[in-house]
Coordinates of C-alpha atoms and ligand atoms in Angstrom, one line a residue:
M382 CA -122.4 -66.6 123.8
Q383 CA -126.0 -65.1 125.7
N384 CA -124.3 -63.8 128.7
E385 CA -122.4 -61.9 126.6
L386 CA -125.2 -60.4 124.8
D387 CA -126.7 -60.0 128.2
K388 CA -124.2 -58.3 129.9
I389 CA -124.0 -55.5 126.3
R390 CA -127.7 -55.0 126.6
A391 CA -127.1 -54.2 130.6
E392 CA -124.6 -52.1 130.3
A393 CA -126.2 -50.0 126.6
L394 CA -129.5 -49.4 128.3
A395 CA -126.9 -47.8 131.7
A396 CA -125.5 -46.1 129.7
T397 CA -128.1 -44.8 127.9
T398 CA -129.7 -43.5 130.8
T399 CA -127.1 -41.8 132.7
A400 CA -126.6 -39.9 129.9
S401 CA -126.7 -35.8 129.7
S402 CA -126.0 -35.1 126.6
I403 CA -127.0 -35.4 122.9
E404 CA -123.7 -36.4 122.1
E405 CA -123.0 -38.2 124.7
V406 CA -125.9 -40.8 123.7
E407 CA -124.4 -40.7 119.9
E408 CA -121.5 -42.0 120.9
I409 CA -123.0 -44.5 123.0
R410 CA -125.6 -45.3 119.5
I411 CA -121.7 -46.0 118.3
Q412 CA -120.2 -48.3 121.3
Y413 CA -123.3 -50.1 120.3
L414 CA -124.6 -50.3 116.9
G415 CA -122.0 -48.3 115.1
R416 CA -120.3 -50.1 111.7
K417 CA -117.7 -51.4 114.8
G418 CA -120.1 -51.7 117.6
A419 CA -120.4 -54.7 120.1
L420 CA -123.5 -55.7 119.4
T421 CA -122.5 -55.3 115.1
Q422 CA -119.7 -57.6 115.7
I423 CA -121.9 -59.7 117.3
L424 CA -124.5 -60.1 114.6
R425 CA -121.6 -60.0 112.0
S426 CA -120.1 -63.0 113.5
L427 CA -123.3 -65.5 113.6
G428 CA -121.7 -67.2 110.2
N429 CA -119.4 -68.6 113.3
I430 CA -121.5 -70.5 115.6
P431 CA -122.6 -73.9 115.7
P432 CA -125.7 -74.2 113.6
E433 CA -128.0 -75.2 116.9
E434 CA -126.9 -71.9 118.8
R435 CA -126.7 -69.6 115.6
S436 CA -131.4 -69.3 115.2
S437 CA -131.6 -68.7 119.4
V438 CA -129.1 -65.9 119.4
G439 CA -129.3 -64.3 116.5
K440 CA -133.0 -64.1 117.1
L441 CA -132.0 -62.4 121.5
S442 CA -129.6 -60.3 119.4
N443 CA -131.7 -58.7 117.2
R444 CA -134.3 -58.4 120.3
Y445 CA -131.8 -56.4 122.0
K446 CA -130.9 -54.1 118.8
V447 CA -134.2 -53.1 118.6
E448 CA -134.3 -52.8 122.7
I449 CA -131.2 -50.4 122.7
E450 CA -132.1 -48.6 119.3
T451 CA -135.7 -47.9 121.2
A452 CA -134.1 -46.7 124.3
I453 CA -131.1 -44.5 122.9
E454 CA -134.1 -42.8 120.5
E455 CA -136.5 -41.8 123.7
K456 CA -133.2 -40.6 125.4
R457 CA -132.4 -38.3 122.6
T458 CA -135.6 -36.9 122.2
S459 CA -136.2 -36.5 126.2
L460 CA -132.9 -34.5 126.2
S461 CA -133.8 -32.4 123.0
R462 CA -137.0 -31.0 124.2
T463 CA -134.7 -30.4 127.4
G464 CA -132.9 -28.5 125.8
S465 CA -135.4 -26.4 124.1
E466 CA -136.8 -25.7 127.4
E467 CA -134.0 -24.1 128.9
L468 CA -133.5 -22.5 126.0
V469 CA -137.1 -20.6 126.1
R470 CA -136.4 -20.4 129.9
K471 CA -133.1 -18.0 129.3
Q472 CA -134.4 -16.4 126.6
W473 CA -137.8 -15.6 126.7
I474 CA -138.6 -12.2 125.7
D475 CA -142.6 -10.6 126.2
V476 CA -143.7 -10.4 122.3
T477 CA -146.9 -8.3 123.4
L478 CA -144.5 -6.0 125.2
D479 CA -145.6 -2.6 123.1
A480 CA -142.0 -1.1 121.6
P481 CA -141.4 2.7 123.0
A482 CA -142.3 3.6 119.3
A483 CA -141.5 7.3 119.9
T484 CA -138.0 7.4 120.7
T485 CA -137.2 4.7 118.2
Q486 CA -138.6 7.4 115.7
E487 CA -136.2 10.3 117.4
R488 CA -133.0 8.2 117.4
L489 CA -133.8 7.3 113.1
G490 CA -130.8 9.3 111.5
R491 CA -130.4 10.8 107.9
I492 CA -128.3 11.4 105.6
H493 CA -127.4 15.2 105.8
P494 CA -128.7 16.7 102.6
I495 CA -124.7 18.3 101.8
S496 CA -123.7 14.6 101.6
Q497 CA -126.7 13.4 100.0
I498 CA -125.9 15.6 96.7
Q499 CA -122.4 15.1 97.2
Y500 CA -123.0 11.2 97.0
E501 CA -125.6 11.5 93.9
I502 CA -123.2 13.9 92.2
E503 CA -119.6 11.5 92.4
D504 CA -122.1 8.6 91.1
I505 CA -122.7 10.6 88.7
L506 CA -119.2 11.9 87.8
T507 CA -117.7 8.1 88.2
S508 CA -120.3 7.1 85.6
M509 CA -118.5 9.5 83.2
G510 CA -115.4 7.9 83.7
F511 CA -114.5 10.4 86.5
E512 CA -112.0 8.9 89.7
I513 CA -112.7 10.6 93.3
H514 CA -109.5 11.4 94.8
D515 CA -109.3 13.2 98.4
G516 CA -107.2 15.7 100.3
P517 CA -106.5 17.1 103.7
E518 CA -108.6 20.0 105.2
V519 CA -105.7 21.9 106.3
E520 CA -103.5 22.3 103.2
T521 CA -100.1 23.6 102.4
D522 CA -99.6 26.9 101.0
Y523 CA -98.1 25.5 97.8
Y524 CA -100.9 22.9 97.4
N525 CA -103.8 25.7 98.2
F526 CA -102.3 28.7 96.1
E527 CA -98.7 27.9 94.5
A528 CA -99.5 25.1 92.5
L529 CA -102.4 27.0 91.4
N530 CA -100.5 30.1 89.7
I531 CA -101.5 31.9 92.7
P532 CA -97.3 33.0 94.0
K533 CA -96.9 35.0 97.1
H534 CA -98.1 38.2 97.2
H535 CA -100.8 38.3 94.4
P536 CA -103.5 40.3 94.6
A537 CA -105.5 37.0 93.3
R538 CA -104.9 36.0 96.9
D539 CA -107.2 38.0 98.3
M540 CA -109.8 36.3 96.7
Q541 CA -109.5 34.2 99.1
D542 CA -108.7 34.9 102.8
T543 CA -108.5 31.2 105.2
F544 CA -107.8 30.9 108.3
W545 CA -103.9 30.1 108.8
T546 CA -101.9 28.1 111.3
E547 CA -99.0 29.0 113.7
D548 CA -96.8 26.9 111.4
G549 CA -97.8 28.1 108.0
N550 CA -100.8 25.8 106.5
L551 CA -104.4 26.8 106.5
L552 CA -107.4 25.6 106.1
R553 CA -108.3 24.8 102.3
T554 CA -110.4 27.6 100.5
H555 CA -110.8 25.5 97.6
T556 CA -111.3 21.3 96.7
S557 CA -109.0 22.2 93.5
A558 CA -106.0 21.5 96.2
I559 CA -107.0 18.1 95.5
Q560 CA -106.3 18.5 92.3
V561 CA -103.3 18.7 92.3
R562 CA -102.3 16.3 94.7
A563 CA -103.8 14.4 92.3
M564 CA -101.9 15.5 89.3
E565 CA -99.0 13.9 91.3
K566 CA -100.2 10.4 91.2
V567 CA -101.9 9.9 88.2
K568 CA -100.2 10.3 84.4
P569 CA -102.4 12.2 81.6
P570 CA -105.3 11.1 80.3
F571 CA -107.2 11.0 83.0
R572 CA -110.8 12.7 84.8
V573 CA -110.5 12.9 88.5
V574 CA -113.1 14.5 91.2
G575 CA -112.2 16.1 94.7
P576 CA -114.8 16.4 96.7
G577 CA -114.5 17.5 100.2
R578 CA -114.9 20.6 103.2
V579 CA -113.6 23.8 102.4
F580 CA -113.1 27.3 104.6
R581 CA -112.9 31.5 103.6
Y582 CA -112.6 33.8 106.0
E583 CA -116.1 35.4 106.0
S584 CA -118.9 37.0 107.9
T585 CA -121.5 35.0 107.0
D586 CA -125.2 35.7 106.2
A587 CA -128.2 34.4 104.5
S588 CA -125.4 33.4 101.2
H589 CA -122.2 32.9 103.4
E590 CA -120.6 30.6 105.6
N591 CA -116.7 30.5 106.9
T592 CA -117.0 26.6 105.7
F593 CA -119.7 24.7 103.3
Y594 CA -119.0 22.1 100.4
Q595 CA -117.3 21.8 96.8
V596 CA -116.7 19.1 94.5
E597 CA -113.7 20.5 92.5
G598 CA -113.6 18.2 88.8
M599 CA -110.5 18.2 85.7
M600 CA -110.1 16.3 82.8
V601 CA -106.9 15.9 81.0
D602 CA -106.9 14.7 77.1
R603 CA -105.3 15.7 74.2
D604 CA -106.6 18.7 72.3
I605 CA -109.7 19.5 75.2
T606 CA -112.0 22.4 74.5
V607 CA -114.3 25.0 75.5
S608 CA -117.0 22.6 74.4
H609 CA -115.7 19.5 76.2
L610 CA -116.6 21.6 78.7
I611 CA -119.5 22.8 78.0
Y612 CA -120.7 19.2 77.5
V613 CA -119.6 17.8 80.1
M614 CA -121.3 20.2 82.3
K615 CA -124.6 19.9 80.8
K616 CA -124.4 17.0 80.9
L617 CA -123.6 16.6 84.4
L618 CA -126.7 19.1 85.6
Q619 CA -129.5 17.3 83.6
E620 CA -129.0 14.5 85.9
I621 CA -128.7 16.6 88.9
F622 CA -132.1 17.9 88.0
H623 CA -133.5 15.1 86.0
R624 CA -134.2 18.1 83.8
D625 CA -132.8 19.9 80.5
V626 CA -130.9 23.0 81.6
A627 CA -130.2 26.7 79.7
V628 CA -126.3 27.5 80.4
R629 CA -125.0 30.9 79.6
L630 CA -120.9 31.4 80.2
R631 CA -120.2 34.7 81.5
P632 CA -116.0 35.4 81.6
G633 CA -114.6 34.9 85.0
Y634 CA -111.4 35.3 86.7
F635 CA -109.3 32.2 88.2
P636 CA -105.5 32.2 88.5
F637 CA -105.3 28.7 87.6
V638 CA -108.1 28.2 84.4
E639 CA -107.3 30.1 80.8
P640 CA -110.3 30.9 79.6
G641 CA -112.4 30.9 83.0
F642 CA -116.2 31.4 83.4
E643 CA -118.7 31.7 85.6
L644 CA -121.0 29.0 84.0
D645 CA -125.1 30.1 85.1
I646 CA -128.0 28.5 84.9
H647 CA -131.4 29.1 84.3
C648 CA -133.4 29.7 87.5
L649 CA -135.3 26.4 87.8
I650 CA -137.1 28.0 90.2
C651 CA -139.0 30.7 88.2
D652 CA -137.9 29.2 85.3
G653 CA -136.7 32.3 84.0
A654 CA -139.1 34.7 84.5
G655 CA -137.3 36.3 87.5
C656 CA -137.9 35.4 91.5
S657 CA -135.8 36.3 94.7
V658 CA -133.3 33.5 94.4
C659 CA -131.9 34.5 90.9
K660 CA -132.5 38.1 92.1
Q661 CA -135.0 39.3 89.3
S662 CA -131.9 38.2 86.7
G663 CA -133.6 34.3 85.3
W664 CA -129.7 33.1 86.1
V665 CA -128.0 31.7 88.7
E666 CA -124.0 31.4 88.7
L667 CA -123.5 27.9 89.8
L668 CA -120.4 26.6 88.2
P669 CA -117.3 27.8 88.1
C670 CA -114.6 26.6 85.9
G671 CA -112.6 26.9 82.3
L672 CA -109.1 25.5 80.5
V673 CA -106.5 24.6 83.2
H674 CA -103.6 27.6 82.8
P675 CA -100.9 25.6 81.3
N676 CA -98.6 26.6 84.4
V677 CA -100.8 24.4 86.4
L678 CA -99.9 21.9 84.2
R679 CA -96.7 22.0 83.9
M680 CA -96.3 22.4 87.8
G681 CA -98.5 19.5 88.1
G682 CA -95.5 17.5 85.6
I683 CA -97.9 17.4 82.5
N684 CA -96.1 18.9 79.1
P685 CA -99.2 21.6 78.1
D686 CA -98.2 21.4 74.7
E687 CA -99.2 17.5 74.9
W688 CA -102.0 18.2 77.4
S689 CA -104.9 20.1 77.5
G690 CA -107.9 19.9 80.2
F691 CA -110.8 22.0 81.9
A692 CA -111.5 21.8 85.4
F693 CA -115.0 23.1 87.4
G694 CA -115.7 23.5 90.6
L695 CA -119.1 22.6 92.2
G696 CA -120.6 24.5 95.3
L697 CA -122.4 21.5 96.8
N698 CA -124.0 24.6 99.6
R699 CA -125.6 26.3 96.6
L700 CA -126.2 23.3 94.8
A701 CA -128.4 21.9 97.8
M702 CA -130.2 25.4 98.2
M703 CA -131.8 25.4 95.2
K704 CA -132.7 21.8 94.2
Y705 CA -134.4 22.1 98.6
G706 CA -135.3 25.3 98.2
I707 CA -133.0 26.4 101.2
N708 CA -133.2 29.7 102.0
D709 CA -130.2 30.2 104.6
I710 CA -126.8 28.6 103.9
R711 CA -126.6 28.6 108.1
H712 CA -128.3 26.1 108.5
F713 CA -126.5 23.2 107.0
L714 CA -124.6 23.2 110.0
S715 CA -126.6 24.5 112.4
G716 CA -127.2 20.8 114.6
D717 CA -130.7 21.9 114.1
I718 CA -132.5 19.1 114.0
R719 CA -136.3 20.2 112.7
F720 CA -134.2 21.0 109.5
L721 CA -132.5 17.8 109.1
K722 CA -135.2 15.8 109.9
Q723 CA -136.8 17.8 105.9
F724 CA -134.3 15.4 104.4
Ligands
LIG2051 N1 -111.9 26.6 92.8 C1 -112.2 28.0 92.6 C2 -113.3 28.6 94.0 O1 -113.6 28.0 95.1 C3 -113.4 27.1 91.6 C4 -113.0 26.7 90.6 C5 -112.6 25.8 90.0 C6 -112.8 27.9 88.9 C7 -112.3 25.3 89.1 C8 -112.4 27.5 87.8 C9 -112.3 26.2 87.9 O2 -113.1 29.3 93.8

Protein backbone atom coordinates (compact mmCIF):
# COMPACT_ATOMS: atom_id res chain seq x y z
CA MET A 1 0.00 0.00 0.00
CA GLN A 2 2.79 2.36 0.92
CA ASN A 3 4.40 1.75 -2.47
CA GLU A 4 1.22 2.60 -4.23
CA LEU A 5 0.88 5.83 -2.25
CA ASP A 6 4.47 6.80 -3.00
CA LYS A 7 3.85 6.19 -6.68
CA ILE A 8 0.74 8.36 -6.72
CA ARG A 9 2.58 11.16 -4.91
CA ALA A 10 5.57 11.05 -7.24
CA GLU A 11 3.41 11.04 -10.36
CA ALA A 12 1.18 13.84 -9.13
CA LEU A 13 4.09 16.08 -8.15
CA ALA A 14 5.96 15.43 -11.40
CA ALA A 15 2.88 16.17 -13.47
CA THR A 16 2.28 19.38 -11.53
CA THR A 17 5.85 20.55 -12.06
CA THR A 18 5.71 20.11 -15.82
CA ALA A 19 2.16 21.46 -16.27
CA SER A 20 2.13 24.51 -18.51
CA SER A 21 -1.41 25.82 -18.15
CA ILE A 22 -4.00 26.38 -15.46
CA GLU A 23 -6.35 23.98 -17.26
CA GLU A 24 -3.71 21.26 -17.14
CA VAL A 25 -3.21 21.83 -13.40
CA GLU A 26 -6.96 21.50 -12.88
CA GLU A 27 -6.93 18.18 -14.71
CA ILE A 28 -4.17 16.92 -12.42
CA ARG A 29 -6.17 17.98 -9.38
CA ILE A 30 -9.19 16.07 -10.62
CA GLN A 31 -7.10 13.05 -11.50
CA TYR A 32 -5.62 12.70 -8.02
CA LEU A 33 -7.76 14.71 -5.61
CA GLY A 34 -11.14 14.88 -7.35
CA ARG A 35 -14.13 12.86 -6.18
CA LYS A 36 -12.96 9.85 -8.14
CA GLY A 37 -9.27 10.77 -7.88
CA ALA A 38 -6.59 8.16 -7.14
CA LEU A 39 -5.75 9.46 -3.67
CA THR A 40 -9.39 10.11 -2.76
CA GLN A 41 -10.19 6.49 -3.55
CA ILE A 42 -7.53 5.26 -1.16
CA LEU A 43 -8.74 7.58 1.59
CA ARG A 44 -12.29 6.34 1.02
CA SER A 45 -11.30 2.70 1.23
CA LEU A 46 -9.36 2.99 4.49
CA GLY A 47 -12.08 0.92 6.14
CA ASN A 48 -11.09 -2.14 4.11
CA ILE A 49 -7.48 -2.04 5.20
CA PRO A 50 -6.37 -4.31 8.03
CA PRO A 51 -6.56 -2.34 11.32
CA GLU A 52 -2.80 -2.54 12.06
CA GLU A 53 -1.99 -0.69 8.79
CA ARG A 54 -4.99 1.66 8.81
CA SER A 55 -3.56 4.44 10.94
CA SER A 56 -0.20 4.67 9.19
CA VAL A 57 -1.74 4.50 5.71
CA GLY A 58 -4.30 7.12 6.73
CA LYS A 59 -1.67 9.49 8.04
CA LEU A 60 0.54 9.08 4.99
CA SER A 61 -2.36 9.56 2.59
CA ASN A 62 -3.34 12.78 4.32
CA ARG A 63 0.23 14.06 4.29
CA TYR A 64 0.56 13.35 0.56
CA LYS A 65 -2.80 14.94 -0.06
CA VAL A 66 -1.69 18.18 1.58
CA GLU A 67 1.62 18.04 -0.27
CA ILE A 68 -0.05 17.61 -3.66
CA GLU A 69 -2.62 20.31 -2.86
CA THR A 70 0.12 22.74 -1.95
CA ALA A 71 2.11 21.96 -5.09
CA ILE A 72 -0.98 22.45 -7.25
CA GLU A 73 -1.86 25.73 -5.54
CA GLU A 74 1.66 27.07 -6.00
CA LYS A 75 1.75 26.07 -9.62
CA ARG A 76 -1.60 27.72 -10.21
CA THR A 77 -0.41 30.99 -8.66
CA SER A 78 2.79 31.03 -10.65
CA LEU A 79 0.99 30.24 -13.92
CA SER A 80 -1.58 32.97 -13.43
CA ARG A 81 1.18 35.44 -12.60
CA THR A 82 3.07 34.68 -15.80
CA GLY A 83 -0.24 34.82 -17.67
CA SER A 84 -1.01 38.37 -16.59
CA GLU A 85 2.60 39.44 -17.01
CA GLU A 86 2.44 38.25 -20.57
CA LEU A 87 -0.83 40.09 -21.09
CA VAL A 88 0.65 43.31 -19.75
CA ARG A 89 3.68 42.86 -21.99
CA LYS A 90 1.56 42.23 -25.07
CA GLN A 91 -1.04 44.93 -24.48
CA TRP A 92 1.23 47.62 -23.22
CA ILE A 93 -0.02 51.16 -23.60
CA ASP A 94 1.56 54.37 -22.47
CA VAL A 95 -1.19 56.03 -20.47
CA THR A 96 0.93 59.15 -20.00
CA LEU A 97 1.09 59.86 -23.73
CA ASP A 98 -0.75 63.09 -24.77
CA ALA A 99 -3.97 62.49 -26.72
CA PRO A 100 -3.94 64.34 -30.05
CA ALA A 101 -6.60 66.74 -28.76
CA ALA A 102 -6.94 69.03 -31.77
CA THR A 103 -7.48 66.28 -34.33
CA THR A 104 -9.94 64.43 -32.12
CA GLN A 105 -12.07 67.55 -31.92
CA GLU A 106 -12.02 68.15 -35.62
CA ARG A 107 -13.24 64.66 -36.27
CA LEU A 108 -16.28 64.99 -33.99
CA GLY A 109 -19.38 65.00 -36.17
CA ARG A 110 -22.70 66.78 -35.69
CA ILE A 111 -26.21 66.01 -36.82
CA HIS A 112 -27.13 68.34 -39.66
CA PRO A 113 -29.60 71.05 -38.55
CA ILE A 114 -32.17 69.83 -41.10
CA SER A 115 -31.96 66.29 -39.72
CA GLN A 116 -32.24 67.62 -36.18
CA ILE A 117 -35.46 69.43 -37.06
CA GLN A 118 -36.75 66.43 -38.99
CA TYR A 119 -36.19 64.03 -36.06
CA GLU A 120 -37.82 66.50 -33.70
CA ILE A 121 -40.92 66.84 -35.90
CA GLU A 122 -41.11 63.07 -36.35
CA ASP A 123 -41.13 62.69 -32.57
CA ILE A 124 -43.87 65.28 -32.14
CA LEU A 125 -46.06 63.83 -34.89
CA THR A 126 -45.63 60.19 -33.86
CA SER A 127 -46.65 61.21 -30.34
CA MET A 128 -49.85 62.53 -31.97
CA GLY A 129 -50.50 59.18 -33.62
CA PHE A 130 -48.92 59.77 -37.04
CA GLU A 131 -47.10 56.91 -38.71
CA ILE A 132 -43.90 57.64 -40.66
CA HIS A 133 -43.84 56.59 -44.34
CA ASP A 134 -41.18 56.80 -47.01
CA GLY A 135 -40.98 56.99 -50.79
CA PRO A 136 -38.41 57.23 -53.58
CA GLU A 137 -36.71 60.48 -54.59
CA VAL A 138 -37.05 59.56 -58.26
CA GLU A 139 -40.83 59.38 -58.70
CA THR A 140 -43.26 58.49 -61.43
CA ASP A 141 -45.47 61.13 -62.97
CA TYR A 142 -48.46 59.33 -61.46
CA TYR A 143 -47.39 59.60 -57.80
CA ASN A 144 -45.98 63.10 -58.05
CA PHE A 145 -48.71 64.73 -60.17
CA GLU A 146 -51.45 62.62 -61.65
CA ALA A 147 -52.74 61.03 -58.41
CA LEU A 148 -52.64 64.45 -56.78
CA ASN A 149 -55.24 65.86 -59.13
CA ILE A 150 -52.66 67.42 -61.46
CA PRO A 151 -53.34 65.83 -64.85
CA LYS A 152 -50.95 66.10 -67.78
CA HIS A 153 -51.00 69.49 -69.51
CA HIS A 154 -52.76 71.08 -66.53
CA PRO A 155 -51.36 74.60 -65.98
CA ALA A 156 -50.84 73.76 -62.28
CA ARG A 157 -47.83 71.71 -63.35
CA ASP A 158 -45.99 74.98 -63.93
CA MET A 159 -46.07 75.62 -60.18
CA GLN A 160 -43.53 72.85 -59.66
CA ASP A 161 -41.02 72.51 -62.44
CA THR A 162 -38.46 69.80 -61.90
CA PHE A 163 -35.78 67.54 -63.40
CA TRP A 164 -36.97 64.71 -65.61
CA THR A 165 -35.15 61.49 -66.36
CA GLU A 166 -34.99 60.19 -69.91
CA ASP A 167 -37.41 57.37 -69.15
CA GLY A 168 -40.20 59.81 -68.17
CA ASN A 169 -39.72 59.78 -64.38
CA LEU A 170 -38.82 62.84 -62.33
CA LEU A 171 -37.12 64.01 -59.16
CA ARG A 172 -40.11 64.38 -56.83
CA THR A 173 -41.14 67.99 -56.33
CA HIS A 174 -42.88 67.43 -53.00
CA THR A 175 -43.35 64.82 -50.31
CA SER A 176 -47.07 64.72 -51.20
CA ALA A 177 -46.06 61.79 -53.42
CA ILE A 178 -45.41 59.82 -50.22
CA GLN A 179 -49.06 60.30 -49.19
CA VAL A 180 -50.28 58.76 -52.41
CA ARG A 181 -48.09 55.74 -51.77
CA ALA A 182 -49.24 55.60 -48.15
CA MET A 183 -52.92 55.61 -49.18
CA GLU A 184 -52.25 52.40 -51.11
CA LYS A 185 -50.98 50.72 -47.96
CA VAL A 186 -53.18 51.86 -45.08
CA LYS A 187 -56.92 51.82 -44.57
CA PRO A 188 -58.81 54.80 -43.11
CA PRO A 189 -58.90 56.12 -40.48
CA PHE A 190 -55.16 56.90 -40.54
CA ARG A 191 -52.55 59.55 -39.84
CA VAL A 192 -49.38 59.40 -41.89
CA VAL A 193 -46.37 61.62 -42.27
CA GLY A 194 -43.71 61.55 -44.98
CA PRO A 195 -40.42 63.37 -44.50
CA GLY A 196 -37.89 63.66 -47.33
CA ARG A 197 -35.74 65.47 -49.83
CA VAL A 198 -37.44 67.19 -52.75
CA PHE A 199 -36.29 68.96 -55.90
CA ARG A 200 -37.39 71.86 -58.10
CA TYR A 201 -35.98 73.41 -61.22
CA GLU A 202 -35.21 76.67 -59.53
CA SER A 203 -32.60 79.37 -59.85
CA THR A 204 -31.00 79.73 -56.45
CA ASP A 205 -30.85 82.76 -54.22
CA ALA A 206 -30.90 83.38 -50.45
CA SER A 207 -34.36 81.83 -50.12
CA HIS A 208 -34.53 79.37 -53.04
CA GLU A 209 -32.71 76.09 -53.57
CA ASN A 210 -33.14 73.34 -56.15
CA THR A 211 -32.87 70.73 -53.40
CA PHE A 212 -34.66 71.07 -50.08
CA TYR A 213 -36.54 69.15 -47.42
CA GLN A 214 -40.18 68.78 -46.45
CA VAL A 215 -42.39 66.87 -44.07
CA GLU A 216 -45.88 66.25 -45.30
CA GLY A 217 -48.64 64.99 -43.05
CA MET A 218 -52.13 63.68 -43.76
CA MET A 219 -54.98 62.67 -41.51
CA VAL A 220 -58.06 60.85 -42.79
CA ASP A 221 -61.05 60.09 -40.63
CA ARG A 222 -64.80 60.68 -40.54
CA ASP A 223 -65.97 64.32 -40.62
CA ILE A 224 -62.54 65.97 -40.63
CA THR A 225 -62.91 69.75 -40.82
CA VAL A 226 -60.71 72.84 -41.03
CA SER A 227 -60.87 73.18 -37.25
CA HIS A 228 -59.12 69.80 -36.83
CA LEU A 229 -56.47 71.05 -39.23
CA ILE A 230 -55.94 74.30 -37.34
CA TYR A 231 -55.81 72.55 -33.98
CA VAL A 232 -53.16 70.03 -35.08
CA MET A 233 -51.10 72.74 -36.83
CA LYS A 234 -51.12 74.99 -33.77
CA LYS A 235 -50.17 72.11 -31.50
CA LEU A 236 -47.36 71.10 -33.84
CA LEU A 237 -45.95 74.63 -34.05
CA GLN A 238 -46.23 75.09 -30.28
CA GLU A 239 -44.13 71.96 -29.77
CA ILE A 240 -41.57 72.97 -32.38
CA PHE A 241 -41.03 76.48 -31.05
CA HIS A 242 -41.68 75.66 -27.39
CA ARG A 243 -44.20 78.50 -27.09
CA ASP A 244 -47.62 79.60 -28.21
CA VAL A 245 -47.69 80.88 -31.78
CA ALA A 246 -50.38 82.98 -33.39
CA VAL A 247 -51.43 81.72 -36.82
CA ARG A 248 -53.55 83.02 -39.66
CA LEU A 249 -54.97 81.29 -42.71
CA ARG A 250 -55.00 82.79 -46.17
CA PRO A 251 -56.52 81.09 -49.19
CA GLY A 252 -53.88 79.17 -51.16
CA TYR A 253 -54.20 77.14 -54.32
CA PHE A 254 -52.94 73.55 -54.50
CA PRO A 255 -54.78 71.17 -56.83
CA PHE A 256 -54.81 68.39 -54.23
CA VAL A 257 -56.65 70.29 -51.48
CA GLU A 258 -60.00 72.07 -51.36
CA PRO A 259 -60.18 74.45 -49.60
CA GLY A 260 -56.44 75.13 -49.63
CA PHE A 261 -54.58 77.54 -47.35
CA GLU A 262 -51.32 79.21 -46.65
CA LEU A 263 -50.85 79.13 -42.91
CA ASP A 264 -48.72 82.03 -41.64
CA ILE A 265 -47.24 82.37 -38.19
CA HIS A 266 -46.74 85.57 -36.27
CA CYS A 267 -43.04 86.36 -36.84
CA LEU A 268 -41.05 84.97 -33.94
CA ILE A 269 -37.99 87.05 -34.71
CA CYS A 270 -39.66 90.46 -34.20
CA ASP A 271 -42.82 89.30 -32.45
CA GLY A 272 -44.92 90.79 -35.21
CA ALA A 273 -43.38 94.26 -35.15
CA GLY A 274 -41.88 93.84 -38.63
CA CYS A 275 -38.33 92.82 -39.56
CA SER A 276 -36.32 91.64 -42.56
CA VAL A 277 -37.28 87.99 -42.04
CA CYS A 278 -41.02 88.72 -42.28
CA LYS A 279 -40.41 91.45 -44.84
CA GLN A 280 -41.88 94.01 -42.39
CA SER A 281 -45.28 92.30 -42.49
CA GLY A 282 -45.17 90.68 -39.05
CA TRP A 283 -46.18 87.31 -40.57
CA VAL A 284 -44.16 84.46 -42.04
CA GLU A 285 -45.58 82.02 -44.58
CA LEU A 286 -44.73 78.59 -43.21
CA LEU A 287 -47.29 75.89 -43.79
CA PRO A 288 -49.35 75.20 -46.91
CA CYS A 289 -52.29 72.98 -46.02
CA GLY A 290 -55.94 72.19 -46.70
CA LEU A 291 -58.66 69.56 -46.81
CA VAL A 292 -57.78 66.69 -49.12
CA HIS A 293 -59.50 67.00 -52.51
CA PRO A 294 -62.15 64.28 -53.10
CA ASN A 295 -60.42 63.33 -56.36
CA VAL A 296 -57.22 62.57 -54.46
CA LEU A 297 -59.06 60.39 -51.95
CA ARG A 298 -60.86 58.61 -54.77
CA MET A 299 -57.61 57.89 -56.61
CA GLY A 300 -56.18 56.58 -53.34
CA GLY A 301 -59.06 54.10 -53.13
CA ILE A 302 -60.90 56.01 -50.39
CA ASN A 303 -64.60 56.90 -50.65
CA PRO A 304 -64.85 60.70 -50.17
CA ASP A 305 -68.53 60.44 -49.16
CA GLU A 306 -67.48 58.37 -46.18
CA TRP A 307 -64.09 59.82 -45.30
CA SER A 308 -62.45 63.22 -45.28
CA GLY A 309 -59.02 64.47 -44.35
CA PHE A 310 -56.54 67.27 -44.07
CA ALA A 311 -52.98 67.52 -45.37
CA PHE A 312 -50.12 69.90 -44.71
CA GLY A 313 -46.58 70.42 -45.95
CA LEU A 314 -43.79 71.83 -43.81
CA GLY A 315 -40.66 73.18 -45.43
CA LEU A 316 -37.84 72.04 -43.17
CA ASN A 317 -35.27 74.50 -44.53
CA ARG A 318 -37.51 77.47 -43.85
CA LEU A 319 -38.29 76.12 -40.40
CA ALA A 320 -34.62 75.64 -39.53
CA MET A 321 -33.91 79.15 -40.80
CA MET A 322 -36.59 80.56 -38.47
CA LYS A 323 -35.51 78.48 -35.53
CA TYR A 324 -31.76 79.13 -35.76
CA GLY A 325 -31.77 82.54 -37.44
CA ILE A 326 -30.07 81.34 -40.65
CA ASN A 327 -30.10 84.02 -43.34
CA ASP A 328 -29.28 82.05 -46.50
CA ILE A 329 -30.82 78.73 -47.58
CA ARG A 330 -27.71 77.85 -49.60
CA HIS A 331 -25.71 77.25 -46.40
CA PHE A 332 -27.52 73.95 -45.80
CA LEU A 333 -26.00 72.09 -48.73
CA SER A 334 -22.79 74.07 -48.94
CA GLY A 335 -20.89 71.44 -46.96
CA ASP A 336 -19.12 74.33 -45.23
CA ILE A 337 -17.72 72.96 -41.97
CA ARG A 338 -17.78 76.43 -40.36
CA PHE A 339 -21.57 76.56 -40.87
CA LEU A 340 -22.21 72.97 -39.78
CA LYS A 341 -20.09 73.25 -36.65
CA GLN A 342 -22.48 75.77 -35.14
CA PHE A 343 -25.21 73.21 -34.50
N1 LIG B 1 -47.05 69.75 -51.54
C1 LIG B 1 -47.19 71.17 -51.46
C2 LIG B 1 -45.90 71.84 -51.93
O1 LIG B 1 -44.86 71.27 -51.80
C3 LIG B 1 -47.50 71.64 -50.08
C4 LIG B 1 -48.82 71.21 -49.56
C5 LIG B 1 -48.95 70.04 -48.86
C6 LIG B 1 -49.94 71.97 -49.74
C7 LIG B 1 -50.16 69.62 -48.37
C8 LIG B 1 -51.17 71.58 -49.25
C9 LIG B 1 -51.27 70.42 -48.56
O2 LIG B 1 -45.93 72.95 -52.39
